[in-house]
Amino acid sequence: MTVVVGVDGAGRTHRLRTILAANGSGWWFTGVEGLAAARDGLVVVDDAHRLDATALRALTAAARTGTRLAISRRPAITSRELAELDELAAADGVEVLAPLDVDGVATLLATASGRPVSPDVAAEVRAESAGMPVVVALSRDRDALVARTQRVLALLPAEARSVAKLLALRVDLPDEVLGDVMPTLREAGLLVPGGERMIPALADVVLAELSPPERRSLHDTAARAMLAAGADPVTTATQLRAAHIRTPAAAAVYLLAGERTRFTDPAAALSWFDDAADAGADPAAVAPGRAETATLLGLPADIEPGTGRLALAAGAAAAHDGRAARGADTLLTAPAPGPLLAVPLLAATGRLAEARRAAAYVAEEVVAGQPRPPERVAPRTGPLARFAMAAIVAAENPASAVPLLIEAAEDVERATPVAVLPDTPHAIGAITAVATGDLATAEHLLTRALTTAVGGPAAEERHRLLLAWARMRAGRYDTALAELRRTSDPPGRERLLRAALSAGIARRRGDIAGLHAVWDAVEPVLARQAVDLWQLAAVEELLVAAARLRHRRRIEPVLAALDEIVTPAWRPALGWLRVQVAIADDDPETVAAQQLPGVLGQAAAMWATVLAGGAVDPDAVSELTEALADRQLPWEASRLAGQAAITTTDPAAARRLLERARELSEPDKTISAESSGLSERELDVARMVLAGSTHREIGAQLYISPKTVEHHVARIRSKLGATSRAELLAMLRDIVAE
C-alpha cells in the first residue's frame, strides 16, 4: 500500500493518478460495494480523511485480506478508523508532498501552457504561490483561482473563514485572535508551508473579492485585535501601514507608534503622526506629538497657542528660532517641566532673578500657603533641575559652571526625555568652556552630544556648528570647515552661528572677497537683533565682519541689545567684543576706553598703543601673545604680534614677532595619521619630545623660544585629549611611527 500525504492543493490527486497509471490497472474507490470486485487490482482512495467510519473500516478489512490500496489524506489524522488504515499503509511507505521549488514551478507552468518559462517568471510565481501546485497551475487563470478560493472558504467553519480573511491582510495576529483554527487553515492549503501567513496569491484573491465596507470592517477588526493584545505599537503600526489600513482603530495604533518613537526617532514618529491624521485620529490628539517631532527635526512648526505639551513644544521652537525671550515666556506658563526648561533661556536674556524663581517655583508643592496643582510640581532633583541650576551658575560665574554643566550633560544623556529641550547642557557647557579658554572640554562635550544624539536632529546641527566654532577658535580651520560642510542651512538660532563661522574663517584666512560673499547671509541675521548671552562669541564675529566691511549701521543696535542682557560675569567678554570691533574699525580711542581685567585688559591697552602708532616693548608683546594663546585666542594673538612687528624699530624683534604671528595664524596641516590634526611644526616638536629633548633644546633646534615650545606641547595635548604625560607619550609614539 501507498499513502500520499499533503494539504489541499499540494497535488494529492495528481500523485494518485501517476501511481494508477504506473500500475496499469485499478479502480477509484467510490464506495464499499466495489471492494469485492477490486480484490485482485489496485484500489485508489482519494481524500481518505473525508470518508466516514464505515468506509474506512471496510478499506482496512480489505487491506488485511490482500487488497492493494493507494490512498491520499491530509496531514492530520482525525479519527481512529483513519489511524488504523494509515498504520497498515505506513508499513509499505508514506509520501509527504512538499511545495515545488523554482525548477518544479517552471516545469509545471511549461506543462500547463505548452511554452517554456523563464527563471525570473518561475521565481516570481514561486514567491506568490509558495510553491503550492494548484496555485501554480491556476496562476495564469485568475477566474479559476478565484472560484477555487471561494469554494475553499465556503467549506470552512465560520470562525476559520473569519480568521482567513484577517490573515489576508498580511498582519501578525495575536494568538487570541488566531484561536485554534490555524490547523484547519493549514490543512485547507491556505497557508505558506511551515508558516502562519496566507499564501500571497490567495491573500490577494480574498481581499479583491471584499466589498469596500467589508474591507473597512476587516481592517478595523485587525487593528482592534492587535491593539487589545498589547502588541508592540511600532511593529503593529508597521504591519497596518503595509496593509494600507486606515481606520479609527489603526489611527490609535499609529498614534501610539508616534508617541513611542518621538524622541528616539522623530523622523519616523512624524510619519506615524501623519498616518494617524490620515486614518481619522482626533487632530487635538495628534497635534502635541507632531509639534514635538517637527521641533526636534528643525522643521518649521506651525504650533497653535495651547497648553500642556503644545506649550512646551512652542517654547522650545521659539528658542530654536533664536527667540529666547519669547521661548522663556511661553515655557513659564507651561506645565512642568516648562519652568525648568525656561531657566537657561531666562539666564541667556539677563533675567537671572526670574530664572532663580522659576528653578525654585516648580520644586515647591505649596506656595504662599496654597497647594500647587500637580502638573506644576516637579522634583527638586533630577537632570533638568541640575541643568537649570548649572545654567544660572554659567551666567553668574562661567569658570565654576563648566563642571556642573558636564555633570548635567551626563545626567540628560542617561535620562528618558520628557520634553523637547530648548537648548542642551552640552551646547551651553561648550559655549561656557570656550569663553573660559577650555576648548578641549568644549570639544569633549560636543562630541558626546553628537554620539548620543541628545536633543534630536535639530540639536545635532547646533552641536556640529558649535564643534566647528571651537575648532575655528583653536585655529583648526580645515577641520572647522569640514564640520561646517556637514551641516545644512539651519533656521533661526543656528543661522547666526553658521554665518559667524563663515565670516570668522574668511576673516582669519585674510579672504576679504570671501567675507564680502558671506555678508548676504550675515546682514539679515544681524538685522533680527535677536541675540542672547549664549550667542555672544558668535555675535563678536558678525560685528567684527560688519566693521571690517564698513557696515557700521548694523553694529550699535546689536551692541545695545547685548548691553541690556549681559550679566556682570560676562561683561569682560562684551568689552572684548567692543575691542575687536574697534580694532577692525581702526579706533584706538574706543579700544583704550574699555576697562577689562587681566590679560584682556593688558591686550586692549597694547592694541590701543599699536593703533595709535606708539612705541611698544617687543618682549611685552611676546608675553601677551603667549597669554592670549593660552586663553585659546590664537588669531587675536597673531594679529597683535603682527601689528606690533610693523610698529617696532628693532628688525630682530620684528622678525621674531612676525614669525610668531605666522605660527599662530597658519591653519593646521593635517597629516596621514587621520584624526590627530597635528601641524607639521607640532609633529617636529612631538618627535623631539619623544627623543627626550628639553623645551630649551627643542627651541634651539627649531629657532623658536622655549615658551613657544611649551605652547606647542600644550596644543598637542589639547588636540589629542591626553590627560597625563604618559598618555601623551603613548599617543605620540603611534602618530610619529605612522
PDB file of N, CA and C in Angstrom, residues 509-561:
ATOM      1  N   ARG A 509      41.488  83.876   7.442  1.00  0.00           N
ATOM      2  CA  ARG A 509      42.322  83.494   6.302  1.00  0.00           C
ATOM      3  C   ARG A 509      42.665  84.684   5.404  1.00  0.00           C
ATOM      4  N   GLY A 510      42.241  85.860   5.813  1.00  0.00           N
ATOM      5  CA  GLY A 510      42.528  87.043   5.005  1.00  0.00           C
ATOM      6  C   GLY A 510      41.758  87.060   3.706  1.00  0.00           C
ATOM      7  N   ASP A 511      40.620  86.362   3.666  1.00  0.00           N
ATOM      8  CA  ASP A 511      39.834  86.245   2.442  1.00  0.00           C
ATOM      9  C   ASP A 511      38.755  87.321   2.436  1.00  0.00           C
ATOM     10  N   ILE A 512      39.134  88.534   2.029  1.00  0.00           N
ATOM     11  CA  ILE A 512      38.186  89.641   2.041  1.00  0.00           C
ATOM     12  C   ILE A 512      37.075  89.410   1.024  1.00  0.00           C
ATOM     13  N   ALA A 513      37.427  88.823  -0.137  1.00  0.00           N
ATOM     14  CA  ALA A 513      36.390  88.508  -1.126  1.00  0.00           C
ATOM     15  C   ALA A 513      35.388  87.518  -0.534  1.00  0.00           C
ATOM     16  N   GLY A 514      35.905  86.528   0.201  1.00  0.00           N
ATOM     17  CA  GLY A 514      35.019  85.572   0.848  1.00  0.00           C
ATOM     18  C   GLY A 514      34.152  86.234   1.906  1.00  0.00           C
ATOM     19  N   LEU A 515      34.725  87.207   2.618  1.00  0.00           N
ATOM     20  CA  LEU A 515      33.973  87.931   3.637  1.00  0.00           C
ATOM     21  C   LEU A 515      32.835  88.720   3.000  1.00  0.00           C
ATOM     22  N   HIS A 516      33.123  89.364   1.865  1.00  0.00           N
ATOM     23  CA  HIS A 516      32.055  90.056   1.136  1.00  0.00           C
ATOM     24  C   HIS A 516      30.986  89.071   0.684  1.00  0.00           C
ATOM     25  N   ALA A 517      31.422  87.864   0.258  1.00  0.00           N
ATOM     26  CA  ALA A 517      30.486  86.872  -0.261  1.00  0.00           C
ATOM     27  C   ALA A 517      29.517  86.381   0.814  1.00  0.00           C
ATOM     28  N   VAL A 518      29.995  86.265   2.069  1.00  0.00           N
ATOM     29  CA  VAL A 518      29.116  85.754   3.126  1.00  0.00           C
ATOM     30  C   VAL A 518      28.289  86.861   3.771  1.00  0.00           C
ATOM     31  N   TRP A 519      28.557  88.112   3.423  1.00  0.00           N
ATOM     32  CA  TRP A 519      27.829  89.195   4.075  1.00  0.00           C
ATOM     33  C   TRP A 519      26.327  89.101   3.832  1.00  0.00           C
ATOM     34  N   ASP A 520      25.906  88.622   2.666  1.00  0.00           N
ATOM     35  CA  ASP A 520      24.471  88.500   2.393  1.00  0.00           C
ATOM     36  C   ASP A 520      23.788  87.596   3.407  1.00  0.00           C
ATOM     37  N   ALA A 521      24.537  86.613   3.944  1.00  0.00           N
ATOM     38  CA  ALA A 521      23.970  85.748   4.978  1.00  0.00           C
ATOM     39  C   ALA A 521      24.069  86.393   6.349  1.00  0.00           C
ATOM     40  N   VAL A 522      25.087  87.235   6.539  1.00  0.00           N
ATOM     41  CA  VAL A 522      25.312  87.854   7.849  1.00  0.00           C
ATOM     42  C   VAL A 522      24.312  88.975   8.114  1.00  0.00           C
ATOM     43  N   GLU A 523      24.065  89.802   7.134  1.00  0.00           N
ATOM     44  CA  GLU A 523      23.265  91.015   7.368  1.00  0.00           C
ATOM     45  C   GLU A 523      21.848  90.718   7.868  1.00  0.00           C
ATOM     46  N   PRO A 524      21.102  89.793   7.245  1.00  0.00           N
ATOM     47  CA  PRO A 524      19.756  89.539   7.783  1.00  0.00           C
ATOM     48  C   PRO A 524      19.762  88.963   9.193  1.00  0.00           C
ATOM     49  N   VAL A 525      20.819  88.246   9.547  1.00  0.00           N
ATOM     50  CA  VAL A 525      20.920  87.712  10.902  1.00  0.00           C
ATOM     51  C   VAL A 525      21.096  88.844  11.896  1.00  0.00           C
ATOM     52  N   LEU A 526      21.962  89.795  11.576  1.00  0.00           N
ATOM     53  CA  LEU A 526      22.154  90.944  12.462  1.00  0.00           C
ATOM     54  C   LEU A 526      20.902  91.814  12.516  1.00  0.00           C
ATOM     55  N   ALA A 527      20.193  91.892  11.403  1.00  0.00           N
ATOM     56  CA  ALA A 527      19.009  92.748  11.365  1.00  0.00           C
ATOM     57  C   ALA A 527      17.933  92.275  12.341  1.00  0.00           C
ATOM     58  N   ARG A 528      17.918  90.998  12.662  1.00  0.00           N
ATOM     59  CA  ARG A 528      16.914  90.483  13.601  1.00  0.00           C
ATOM     60  C   ARG A 528      17.125  91.028  15.011  1.00  0.00           C
ATOM     61  N   GLN A 529      18.377  91.299  15.365  1.00  0.00           N
ATOM     62  CA  GLN A 529      18.742  91.785  16.704  1.00  0.00           C
ATOM     63  C   GLN A 529      18.229  90.839  17.796  1.00  0.00           C
ATOM     64  N   ALA A 530      18.070  89.574  17.442  1.00  0.00           N
ATOM     65  CA  ALA A 530      17.620  88.568  18.408  1.00  0.00           C
ATOM     66  C   ALA A 530      18.850  87.847  18.944  1.00  0.00           C
ATOM     67  N   VAL A 531      19.490  88.441  19.933  1.00  0.00           N
ATOM     68  CA  VAL A 531      20.733  87.894  20.470  1.00  0.00           C
ATOM     69  C   VAL A 531      20.558  87.596  21.954  1.00  0.00           C
ATOM     70  N   ASP A 532      21.396  86.692  22.448  1.00  0.00           N
ATOM     71  CA  ASP A 532      21.366  86.382  23.875  1.00  0.00           C
ATOM     72  C   ASP A 532      22.779  86.048  24.338  1.00  0.00           C
ATOM     73  N   LEU A 533      22.895  85.754  25.624  1.00  0.00           N
ATOM     74  CA  LEU A 533      24.204  85.547  26.246  1.00  0.00           C
ATOM     75  C   LEU A 533      24.971  84.406  25.594  1.00  0.00           C
ATOM     76  N   TRP A 534      24.277  83.323  25.250  1.00  0.00           N
ATOM     77  CA  TRP A 534      24.960  82.165  24.699  1.00  0.00           C
ATOM     78  C   TRP A 534      25.416  82.394  23.255  1.00  0.00           C
ATOM     79  N   GLN A 535      25.011  83.519  22.653  1.00  0.00           N
ATOM     80  CA  GLN A 535      25.429  83.847  21.290  1.00  0.00           C
ATOM     81  C   GLN A 535      26.499  84.932  21.251  1.00  0.00           C
ATOM     82  N   LEU A 536      26.984  85.324  22.412  1.00  0.00           N
ATOM     83  CA  LEU A 536      27.874  86.484  22.482  1.00  0.00           C
ATOM     84  C   LEU A 536      29.119  86.310  21.614  1.00  0.00           C
ATOM     85  N   ALA A 537      29.793  85.167  21.707  1.00  0.00           N
ATOM     86  CA  ALA A 537      31.028  84.965  20.948  1.00  0.00           C
ATOM     87  C   ALA A 537      30.754  84.957  19.453  1.00  0.00           C
ATOM     88  N   ALA A 538      29.641  84.329  19.042  1.00  0.00           N
ATOM     89  CA  ALA A 538      29.307  84.301  17.616  1.00  0.00           C
ATOM     90  C   ALA A 538      28.975  85.695  17.109  1.00  0.00           C
ATOM     91  N   VAL A 539      28.269  86.463  17.924  1.00  0.00           N
ATOM     92  CA  VAL A 539      27.936  87.833  17.532  1.00  0.00           C
ATOM     93  C   VAL A 539      29.204  88.659  17.350  1.00  0.00           C
ATOM     94  N   GLU A 540      30.229  88.365  18.174  1.00  0.00           N
ATOM     95  CA  GLU A 540      31.501  89.077  18.022  1.00  0.00           C
ATOM     96  C   GLU A 540      32.021  88.961  16.596  1.00  0.00           C
ATOM     97  N   GLU A 541      31.985  87.751  16.036  1.00  0.00           N
ATOM     98  CA  GLU A 541      32.469  87.558  14.670  1.00  0.00           C
ATOM     99  C   GLU A 541      31.649  88.367  13.673  1.00  0.00           C
ATOM    100  N   LEU A 542      30.338  88.388  13.864  1.00  0.00           N
ATOM    101  CA  LEU A 542      29.485  89.111  12.928  1.00  0.00           C
ATOM    102  C   LEU A 542      29.724  90.613  13.001  1.00  0.00           C
ATOM    103  N   LEU A 543      29.884  91.127  14.198  1.00  0.00           N
ATOM    104  CA  LEU A 543      30.096  92.563  14.336  1.00  0.00           C
ATOM    105  C   LEU A 543      31.477  92.978  13.833  1.00  0.00           C
ATOM    106  N   VAL A 544      32.479  92.140  14.069  1.00  0.00           N
ATOM    107  CA  VAL A 544      33.810  92.444  13.538  1.00  0.00           C
ATOM    108  C   VAL A 544      33.774  92.418  12.011  1.00  0.00           C
ATOM    109  N   ALA A 545      33.038  91.456  11.439  1.00  0.00           N
ATOM    110  CA  ALA A 545      32.891  91.413   9.984  1.00  0.00           C
ATOM    111  C   ALA A 545      32.198  92.669   9.481  1.00  0.00           C
ATOM    112  N   ALA A 546      31.167  93.117  10.210  1.00  0.00           N
ATOM    113  CA  ALA A 546      30.470  94.344   9.811  1.00  0.00           C
ATOM    114  C   ALA A 546      31.413  95.541   9.851  1.00  0.00           C
ATOM    115  N   ALA A 547      32.233  95.617  10.904  1.00  0.00           N
ATOM    116  CA  ALA A 547      33.186  96.724  10.997  1.00  0.00           C
ATOM    117  C   ALA A 547      34.236  96.635   9.892  1.00  0.00           C
ATOM    118  N   ARG A 548      34.693  95.409   9.632  1.00  0.00           N
ATOM    119  CA  ARG A 548      35.724  95.228   8.592  1.00  0.00           C
ATOM    120  C   ARG A 548      35.222  95.644   7.224  1.00  0.00           C
ATOM    121  N   LEU A 549      33.913  95.423   6.975  1.00  0.00           N
ATOM    122  CA  LEU A 549      33.324  95.767   5.680  1.00  0.00           C
ATOM    123  C   LEU A 549      32.657  97.142   5.692  1.00  0.00           C
ATOM    124  N   ARG A 550      32.829  97.873   6.805  1.00  0.00           N
ATOM    125  CA  ARG A 550      32.313  99.240   6.952  1.00  0.00           C
ATOM    126  C   ARG A 550      30.776  99.301   6.914  1.00  0.00           C
ATOM    127  N   HIS A 551      30.136  98.305   7.496  1.00  0.00           N
ATOM    128  CA  HIS A 551      28.680  98.323   7.632  1.00  0.00           C
ATOM    129  C   HIS A 551      28.345  98.681   9.080  1.00  0.00           C
ATOM    130  N   ARG A 552      28.683  99.893   9.479  1.00  0.00           N
ATOM    131  CA  ARG A 552      28.568 100.292  10.890  1.00  0.00           C
ATOM    132  C   ARG A 552      27.125 100.351  11.386  1.00  0.00           C
ATOM    133  N   ARG A 553      26.169 100.586  10.503  1.00  0.00           N
ATOM    134  CA  ARG A 553      24.782 100.753  10.947  1.00  0.00           C
ATOM    135  C   ARG A 553      24.228  99.489  11.606  1.00  0.00           C
ATOM    136  N   ARG A 554      24.861  98.351  11.339  1.00  0.00           N
ATOM    137  CA  ARG A 554      24.375  97.100  11.927  1.00  0.00           C
ATOM    138  C   ARG A 554      24.974  96.835  13.308  1.00  0.00           C
ATOM    139  N   ILE A 555      25.983  97.608  13.700  1.00  0.00           N
ATOM    140  CA  ILE A 555      26.748  97.257  14.897  1.00  0.00           C
ATOM    141  C   ILE A 555      26.093  97.754  16.177  1.00  0.00           C
ATOM    142  N   GLU A 556      25.835  99.031  16.264  1.00  0.00           N
ATOM    143  CA  GLU A 556      25.379  99.623  17.521  1.00  0.00           C
ATOM    144  C   GLU A 556      24.055  99.054  18.031  1.00  0.00           C
ATOM    145  N   PRO A 557      23.042  98.819  17.161  1.00  0.00           N
ATOM    146  CA  PRO A 557      21.799  98.233  17.699  1.00  0.00           C
ATOM    147  C   PRO A 557      22.018  96.874  18.371  1.00  0.00           C
ATOM    148  N   VAL A 558      22.914  96.080  17.816  1.00  0.00           N
ATOM    149  CA  VAL A 558      23.175  94.773  18.411  1.00  0.00           C
ATOM    150  C   VAL A 558      23.933  94.931  19.722  1.00  0.00           C
ATOM    151  N   LEU A 559      24.911  95.830  19.749  1.00  0.00           N
ATOM    152  CA  LEU A 559      25.638  96.075  21.000  1.00  0.00           C
ATOM    153  C   LEU A 559      24.696  96.593  22.083  1.00  0.00           C
ATOM    154  N   ALA A 560      23.761  97.440  21.693  1.00  0.00           N
ATOM    155  CA  ALA A 560      22.797  97.964  22.667  1.00  0.00           C
ATOM    156  C   ALA A 560      21.926  96.836  23.220  1.00  0.00           C
ATOM    157  N   ALA A 561      21.515  95.913  22.344  1.00  0.00           N
ATOM    158  CA  ALA A 561      20.708  94.776  22.799  1.00  0.00           C
ATOM    159  C   ALA A 561      21.502  93.904  23.759  1.00  0.00           C
TER     160      ALA A 561
END
